[in-house]
């Protein structure tokens, strides 16, 4: 995506291969604007008032190197940021919030959706669908509390 806007993009990856689907890997490797630095992590972002470089550490050798850069975009895995609900709603072993098919959590009146719940596909479109479901379920919950819920809409 970033290669549409930048003259060069360097992907720094902590392993020696990608986990993306085969078609995404093929597209990435075929993109002449995309470079790869394998087995490495960003140790430091450098610059005074703007990014000028990143310091990289090779995980295999421990060697440090500076790479000139005008910007940095960080994507670092799928660890959900759900600590704020720890002890309030049930979470699974990976930290994802446990929900039912109406996006209801273990605590009545608290709904969760998007990337903080466990699901097969993490895309904007699935998060939007989850959000619509959660919003509608929350509306029904509030209507039920207020006694204004249409009888045929009772949630199961």
PDB file of N, CA and C in Angstrom, residues 7-49:
ATOM      1  N   UNK A   7       8.643   6.669  -2.901  1.00  0.00           N
ATOM      2  CA  UNK A   7       9.516   6.214  -3.982  1.00  0.00           C
ATOM      3  C   UNK A   7      10.171   4.879  -3.638  1.00  0.00           C
ATOM      4  N   UNK A   8      10.415   4.621  -2.344  1.00  0.00           N
ATOM      5  CA  UNK A   8      10.977   3.343  -1.874  1.00  0.00           C
ATOM      6  C   UNK A   8      10.353   3.031  -0.532  1.00  0.00           C
ATOM      7  N   UNK A   9      10.124   1.759  -0.290  1.00  0.00           N
ATOM      8  CA  UNK A   9       9.628   1.288   1.000  1.00  0.00           C
ATOM      9  C   UNK A   9      10.504   0.110   1.411  1.00  0.00           C
ATOM     10  N   UNK A  10      10.988   0.149   2.644  1.00  0.00           N
ATOM     11  CA  UNK A  10      11.772  -0.958   3.173  1.00  0.00           C
ATOM     12  C   UNK A  10      10.971  -1.622   4.275  1.00  0.00           C
ATOM     13  N   UNK A  11      10.708  -2.903   4.108  1.00  0.00           N
ATOM     14  CA  UNK A  11       9.993  -3.678   5.103  1.00  0.00           C
ATOM     15  C   UNK A  11      11.027  -4.371   5.978  1.00  0.00           C
ATOM     16  N   UNK A  12      11.033  -4.032   7.266  1.00  0.00           N
ATOM     17  CA  UNK A  12      11.941  -4.647   8.235  1.00  0.00           C
ATOM     18  C   UNK A  12      11.154  -5.745   8.930  1.00  0.00           C
ATOM     19  N   UNK A  13      11.649  -6.972   8.833  1.00  0.00           N
ATOM     20  CA  UNK A  13      10.893  -8.116   9.360  1.00  0.00           C
ATOM     21  C   UNK A  13      11.764  -8.929  10.310  1.00  0.00           C
ATOM     22  N   UNK A  14      11.209  -9.314  11.444  1.00  0.00           N
ATOM     23  CA  UNK A  14      11.985  -9.997  12.481  1.00  0.00           C
ATOM     24  C   UNK A  14      12.298 -11.457  12.167  1.00  0.00           C
ATOM     25  N   UNK A  15      11.682 -12.008  11.131  1.00  0.00           N
ATOM     26  CA  UNK A  15      11.967 -13.388  10.720  1.00  0.00           C
ATOM     27  C   UNK A  15      12.607 -13.391   9.330  1.00  0.00           C
ATOM     28  N   UNK A  16      12.839 -14.589   8.811  1.00  0.00           N
ATOM     29  CA  UNK A  16      13.451 -14.701   7.481  1.00  0.00           C
ATOM     30  C   UNK A  16      12.436 -15.006   6.390  1.00  0.00           C
ATOM     31  N   UNK A  17      11.163 -14.940   6.743  1.00  0.00           N
ATOM     32  CA  UNK A  17      10.103 -15.159   5.759  1.00  0.00           C
ATOM     33  C   UNK A  17       8.821 -14.471   6.234  1.00  0.00           C
ATOM     34  N   UNK A  18       7.890 -14.302   5.305  1.00  0.00           N
ATOM     35  CA  UNK A  18       6.618 -13.661   5.627  1.00  0.00           C
ATOM     36  C   UNK A  18       5.560 -14.714   5.935  1.00  0.00           C
ATOM     37  N   UNK A  19       4.563 -14.326   6.711  1.00  0.00           N
ATOM     38  CA  UNK A  19       3.446 -15.216   7.009  1.00  0.00           C
ATOM     39  C   UNK A  19       2.208 -14.873   6.186  1.00  0.00           C
ATOM     40  N   UNK A  20       2.274 -13.844   5.388  1.00  0.00           N
ATOM     41  CA  UNK A  20       1.124 -13.401   4.597  1.00  0.00           C
ATOM     42  C   UNK A  20       0.693 -14.493   3.625  1.00  0.00           C
ATOM     43  N   UNK A  21      -0.510 -14.338   3.089  1.00  0.00           N
ATOM     44  CA  UNK A  21      -0.992 -15.293   2.098  1.00  0.00           C
ATOM     45  C   UNK A  21      -0.061 -15.288   0.887  1.00  0.00           C
ATOM     46  N   UNK A  22      -0.083 -16.373   0.138  1.00  0.00           N
ATOM     47  CA  UNK A  22       0.820 -16.527  -1.007  1.00  0.00           C
ATOM     48  C   UNK A  22       0.660 -15.399  -2.018  1.00  0.00           C
ATOM     49  N   UNK A  23      -0.571 -15.000  -2.304  1.00  0.00           N
ATOM     50  CA  UNK A  23      -0.788 -13.945  -3.296  1.00  0.00           C
ATOM     51  C   UNK A  23      -0.212 -12.612  -2.821  1.00  0.00           C
ATOM     52  N   UNK A  24      -0.349 -12.302  -1.529  1.00  0.00           N
ATOM     53  CA  UNK A  24       0.227 -11.058  -1.007  1.00  0.00           C
ATOM     54  C   UNK A  24       1.753 -11.097  -1.045  1.00  0.00           C
ATOM     55  N   UNK A  25       2.335 -12.256  -0.747  1.00  0.00           N
ATOM     56  CA  UNK A  25       3.792 -12.385  -0.833  1.00  0.00           C
ATOM     57  C   UNK A  25       4.262 -12.204  -2.279  1.00  0.00           C
ATOM     58  N   UNK A  26       3.569 -12.813  -3.209  1.00  0.00           N
ATOM     59  CA  UNK A  26       3.943 -12.678  -4.615  1.00  0.00           C
ATOM     60  C   UNK A  26       3.908 -11.214  -5.047  1.00  0.00           C
ATOM     61  N   UNK A  27       2.880 -10.505  -4.658  1.00  0.00           N
ATOM     62  CA  UNK A  27       2.767  -9.084  -5.007  1.00  0.00           C
ATOM     63  C   UNK A  27       3.892  -8.272  -4.376  1.00  0.00           C
ATOM     64  N   UNK A  28       4.201  -8.575  -3.126  1.00  0.00           N
ATOM     65  CA  UNK A  28       5.265  -7.832  -2.434  1.00  0.00           C
ATOM     66  C   UNK A  28       6.616  -8.071  -3.101  1.00  0.00           C
ATOM     67  N   UNK A  29       6.930  -9.315  -3.372  1.00  0.00           N
ATOM     68  CA  UNK A  29       8.225  -9.629  -3.969  1.00  0.00           C
ATOM     69  C   UNK A  29       8.342  -9.108  -5.397  1.00  0.00           C
ATOM     70  N   UNK A  30       7.230  -8.941  -6.087  1.00  0.00           N
ATOM     71  CA  UNK A  30       7.249  -8.438  -7.463  1.00  0.00           C
ATOM     72  C   UNK A  30       7.306  -6.912  -7.524  1.00  0.00           C
ATOM     73  N   UNK A  31       7.083  -6.241  -6.402  1.00  0.00           N
ATOM     74  CA  UNK A  31       7.051  -4.775  -6.384  1.00  0.00           C
ATOM     75  C   UNK A  31       8.479  -4.233  -6.347  1.00  0.00           C
ATOM     76  N   UNK A  32       8.892  -3.561  -7.411  1.00  0.00           N
ATOM     77  CA  UNK A  32      10.272  -3.070  -7.489  1.00  0.00           C
ATOM     78  C   UNK A  32      10.535  -1.869  -6.578  1.00  0.00           C
ATOM     79  N   UNK A  33       9.516  -1.327  -5.942  1.00  0.00           N
ATOM     80  CA  UNK A  33       9.702  -0.224  -4.988  1.00  0.00           C
ATOM     81  C   UNK A  33       9.835  -0.724  -3.551  1.00  0.00           C
ATOM     82  N   UNK A  34       9.772  -2.041  -3.360  1.00  0.00           N
ATOM     83  CA  UNK A  34       9.774  -2.623  -2.018  1.00  0.00           C
ATOM     84  C   UNK A  34      11.045  -3.421  -1.768  1.00  0.00           C
ATOM     85  N   UNK A  35      11.764  -3.042  -0.703  1.00  0.00           N
ATOM     86  CA  UNK A  35      12.965  -3.759  -0.273  1.00  0.00           C
ATOM     87  C   UNK A  35      12.669  -4.467   1.038  1.00  0.00           C
ATOM     88  N   UNK A  36      13.428  -5.521   1.334  1.00  0.00           N
ATOM     89  CA  UNK A  36      13.242  -6.282   2.569  1.00  0.00           C
ATOM     90  C   UNK A  36      14.538  -6.323   3.366  1.00  0.00           C
ATOM     91  N   UNK A  37      14.421  -6.164   4.664  1.00  0.00           N
ATOM     92  CA  UNK A  37      15.529  -6.391   5.589  1.00  0.00           C
ATOM     93  C   UNK A  37      15.039  -7.484   6.530  1.00  0.00           C
ATOM     94  N   UNK A  38      15.632  -8.663   6.424  1.00  0.00           N
ATOM     95  CA  UNK A  38      15.173  -9.846   7.157  1.00  0.00           C
ATOM     96  C   UNK A  38      15.864  -9.981   8.510  1.00  0.00           C
ATOM     97  N   UNK A  39      15.260 -10.738   9.397  1.00  0.00           N
ATOM     98  CA  UNK A  39      15.824 -11.075  10.708  1.00  0.00           C
ATOM     99  C   UNK A  39      16.263  -9.837  11.475  1.00  0.00           C
ATOM    100  N   UNK A  40      15.481  -8.781  11.385  1.00  0.00           N
ATOM    101  CA  UNK A  40      15.872  -7.514  12.001  1.00  0.00           C
ATOM    102  C   UNK A  40      14.685  -6.832  12.662  1.00  0.00           C
ATOM    103  N   UNK A  41      15.004  -5.945  13.603  1.00  0.00           N
ATOM    104  CA  UNK A  41      13.999  -5.133  14.275  1.00  0.00           C
ATOM    105  C   UNK A  41      14.482  -3.692  14.335  1.00  0.00           C
ATOM    106  N   UNK A  42      13.537  -2.773  14.478  1.00  0.00           N
ATOM    107  CA  UNK A  42      13.885  -1.367  14.640  1.00  0.00           C
ATOM    108  C   UNK A  42      14.217  -1.141  16.106  1.00  0.00           C
ATOM    109  N   UNK A  43      15.424  -0.708  16.371  1.00  0.00           N
ATOM    110  CA  UNK A  43      15.864  -0.419  17.738  1.00  0.00           C
ATOM    111  C   UNK A  43      15.594   1.027  18.133  1.00  0.00           C
ATOM    112  N   UNK A  44      15.651   1.919  17.137  1.00  0.00           N
ATOM    113  CA  UNK A  44      15.527   3.345  17.433  1.00  0.00           C
ATOM    114  C   UNK A  44      15.098   4.089  16.174  1.00  0.00           C
ATOM    115  N   UNK A  45      14.244   5.078  16.361  1.00  0.00           N
ATOM    116  CA  UNK A  45      13.873   5.980  15.278  1.00  0.00           C
ATOM    117  C   UNK A  45      14.658   7.260  15.508  1.00  0.00           C
ATOM    118  N   UNK A  46      15.409   7.686  14.508  1.00  0.00           N
ATOM    119  CA  UNK A  46      16.291   8.838  14.657  1.00  0.00           C
ATOM    120  C   UNK A  46      15.793  10.038  13.878  1.00  0.00           C
ATOM    121  N   UNK A  47      16.135  11.207  14.389  1.00  0.00           N
ATOM    122  CA  UNK A  47      15.788  12.461  13.725  1.00  0.00           C
ATOM    123  C   UNK A  47      15.583  13.535  14.768  1.00  0.00           C
ATOM    124  N   UNK A  48      15.776  14.766  14.354  1.00  0.00           N
ATOM    125  CA  UNK A  48      15.624  15.894  15.271  1.00  0.00           C
ATOM    126  C   UNK A  48      14.171  16.340  15.308  1.00  0.00           C
ATOM    127  N   UNK A  49      13.692  16.935  14.217  1.00  0.00           N
ATOM    128  CA  UNK A  49      12.300  17.376  14.154  1.00  0.00           C
ATOM    129  C   UNK A  49      11.466  16.491  13.237  1.00  0.00           C
TER     130      UNK A  49
END
